[in-house]
């Protein structure tokens, strides 16, 4: 409505004086204001705010008349009356100076276009030169208490109990004096007594104000009583006046009347403002509402404000400003919605928390159009420190000017059928527009005939962008237009929010957000010859304006096309018979309200044939309202709507939305509806043209609501949301909002005869509504925000520290839960369900349900009185209709105090049952929330039982974050803590089960170094990082704790299940995410769960889980050059380099922790055994040429290992060359590349390869050799099989394991022969190993020693970090790693030596993973 902006300005009087000003009074037109001090009367101009003339009384006259007390303007601004202490009325003429016409003129820089002005243009920008001439004073012979202008008369109240009525010209014989004792007073007009009031002896009027629309004077007596006097006939004379007293009020201090709404606001000594209206039937004074501070929002000051000092209604009568004796300002809307108060928050406190003294105000007055409030403070707050002046007594008087921006609805209510918020300040506009591109595209979809029926979807989609951000789109009004036409009186925005139009004193201008340009009249004479009277509105691309033509002295209705030049030549002009007060647009119709209290309906049609595309206007209907409207100024808004009472007979095509069915008239806060009269015969002549059919007449008006400030309705239709789009929305000030909602029968059933067609539902919101988004179920508004500024603290505080900087923020609020609740209260659950289901797609619908439960719960559970018919069970039953029921209840509970939980769950059901429903619905996050409820409401045993259920389900579904929290939760229960974990982790941890990117800082080597071989110990080295977060606590020293054992049992059970079901991928994820110590557990389970009974099934399952393709036989000729091992080596290397990269670059925060383990059987193998086996193993198949190395063109270096390749390979676009550590290139032919690609096709994804190698390492270390064989098969690497066979020759390996592996390999071999021939070449390669295995099993001899790794593989050895390395025997060489690298390579010299000493043979190719 009205919002403070910026800091207040300080106006300094150029004349120094000893006297402080104490009253400021704006003229009727508010272009001037008078400032009064004890002997001085000054007249200021309002824009710019400059002093024009000051009249200083002579000492002799001042002693005769006494000091000045009050000032009042004549309605035509040509005279000023001043009341003095000794009972004199001084009348001043305000006359212009002949020669010096202007006191101030604007000065423009050289070359500025505005220098070339047209005649009459200059006057508008200049402050006029005026002078004050005193006329003959009028002596009333008694001290004057109040002064009030009343049309052509001046009403003066004196302390002797008289009411004097003077003519403004000061002629004494035109003066009438009325004694208050002679006026009959009563509580209403019906019980009025004929005689005078005897109890008015010694009573006089303290304050009074004349009300034009009530034709009477509201007054406050010195004894605090309130009254209203009105003439029985025309004219104020003693024997024709009737007085009405307000009942039961005796503490009045001041009064202000609102002419537009016929309200009288009386200030009281209690600090509250009582707003009265006159009852139309009895004539009594009825209390409408109160304006008072509430203890809820102002606990420190609400009852300490002191008496009300002043009340001032804004020029448009939409807000009232109030100040108290203790100071401060407070702003209320006309029906009591509180907008601003300077007694709280940043206005009352400094940033350090100390309290400020409120500004005490002696006088205040609104400026033109309410953009300014001029204030004079009692203690001279804000005046500069004049201690440096030689004459300390002389001060410059200061006036504070508060700046406001206001809603366009206050003066131009035609914008109420749109969904944008438009505010306008003195020189700028504030828009809430969406994305211009969206709106622009939507605009192009508009049909040329302007019919909005087909564009409802495109429009509503763009409107959701209104909530995208909190910033305003600020448009500066064009300075050229503003200078000559200040102040801006009307503003309007189009439906899409992309075009705005403003109208000032004369003419108008419009702005487009597409072009970012203003359009002004090219001919300034045309602009100055029209003034907008009834407002302006947009119709498609046209601006519709009701204006007065100053040349022809004629009221007109004009249409201007936005895209054409702003000129009357392109306008459609229709002459009107009477002055237009209000204008509105509905679809293709314009509705006008005129000064003769009649309503006119016009149709607009666009002419496609005319060269300028000018639209034509045709009068459709006139409706006289003079019987119902006592004064035309009382009509606040007029709206054409499609709303009618008999809506909703069926859910079929909404025919009611197609035509203008009713007129909504806001008559001084009463909403009146005129419907079309359908009681007569409904016959339409078929042969007549549709646009010639006679429109139906209107029924007599019906009052829909009281205390209405704004009305919103829409002309769009949406079958899915008929409830919201066919409703009528009302803003009712202090009472909040109301919605007149249509009720529809369900499933096309016939409606009940007793069921009303519509229902009026009230609801409260926390913001002042400025627009309604119908489909989005939102109210848009704005609110004042403040920013404190701590400047320099001087002897006198500057304005910047006394007042905070004020800004205006956009706000919005959901209202749907209020409506649903009101429907449920009225047992209209079926309608509530229809409405809720139509809005279930809104993104904040879950929040709506939560709000509804929360509000009802808070009210009922905290009520001191027992509630006979509680609503919460009804609300709970209603919410069960939606799938979000479980989430809604638990979210609401967790945001509510624990004390209210019992009441909540008594209505919605036992939390244990709700928990089980969540588990059945697989909604584990919600179940976790219920677990916290159970922990607080039930004994620990119940919590543990339900937590176990949830933990097992989470494990099964791979919800690792939840599992981690459940471990912490179970541990907290066990240790007796009352820890309530959040359902969502504080740090975002990856929970993907797609890959094991969890060992970022881990390096694994399955190849052994020469040092470890020489030491006689076998060591597989691994670096591990401890997991961070709650899972780390599990592996602390209290492993013997029963709670840890309980958790471990569940983890072991799950791991066993995964292994039995051959779900290795899930097992790896499980281990990594929860920090499960996999190797130690596998060691225990080596002969139980870790046994493989069916090798073929396990192999197939791994192929499937890791997306690994079954191998195919390469289509190569036998004599291909690739019979050597070169392509194989390169292909392997290429894959390994990629997998190593993915490993190094993986980003995972957790890794499985390490724990001390003992695998003594791995370390008992002797060096001699290993060396013997090396010789025998290699000698067995040196004849195989398939995997032998190829030395190219005398290059004696091998291509290098996978680790070397990782660091030294580069893939160049277009030329695939591998670079070894000596940077010698290896050229590949086309056929070689084809063969490599075939090998790559037989490989699975890189991530799967990394995962398989990691699992291989785990199983190898745990001694689960069956699984090592299966992984070796899937990777098709002979080295792995070789290693396992060597392992099997150890005496420690059980015979059953050896036999199981032999049988498994033979079974796979047979299966490959029949079902998967791609495996046959690999089985041919490992045939010697298989043969050795058969021999070992058959002879039952002592197993051979472990086959050592070739010395040349030293280059591939990866050394772990010393702090994390784990070696059971402890002998391993660890080198410090470079920062950022987890792969350590020996020096180049060593590499070269080792490679020269040990040529690469096919059986020794082993895997290194890093």
CSV table of C-alpha atoms in Angstrom, one decimal, residues 121 124-125 479-486 505-506 524 527-528:
chain,number,residue,atom,x,y,z
A,121,UNK,CA,5.5,24.9,-21.0
A,124,UNK,CA,5.0,24.2,-15.1
A,125,UNK,CA,8.7,23.9,-14.1
A,479,UNK,CA,12.5,13.5,-16.7
A,480,UNK,CA,11.1,15.5,-19.6
A,481,UNK,CA,7.6,14.3,-18.9
A,482,UNK,CA,8.1,14.5,-15.1
A,483,UNK,CA,9.2,18.2,-15.1
A,484,UNK,CA,6.1,19.5,-16.6
A,485,UNK,CA,3.6,17.0,-15.3
A,486,UNK,CA,4.6,16.2,-11.7
A,505,UNK,CA,-0.9,16.4,-14.2
A,506,UNK,CA,-1.4,16.5,-18.0
A,524,UNK,CA,3.7,18.9,-26.4
A,527,UNK,CA,0.0,16.5,-24.0
A,528,UNK,CA,-0.8,19.7,-22.2
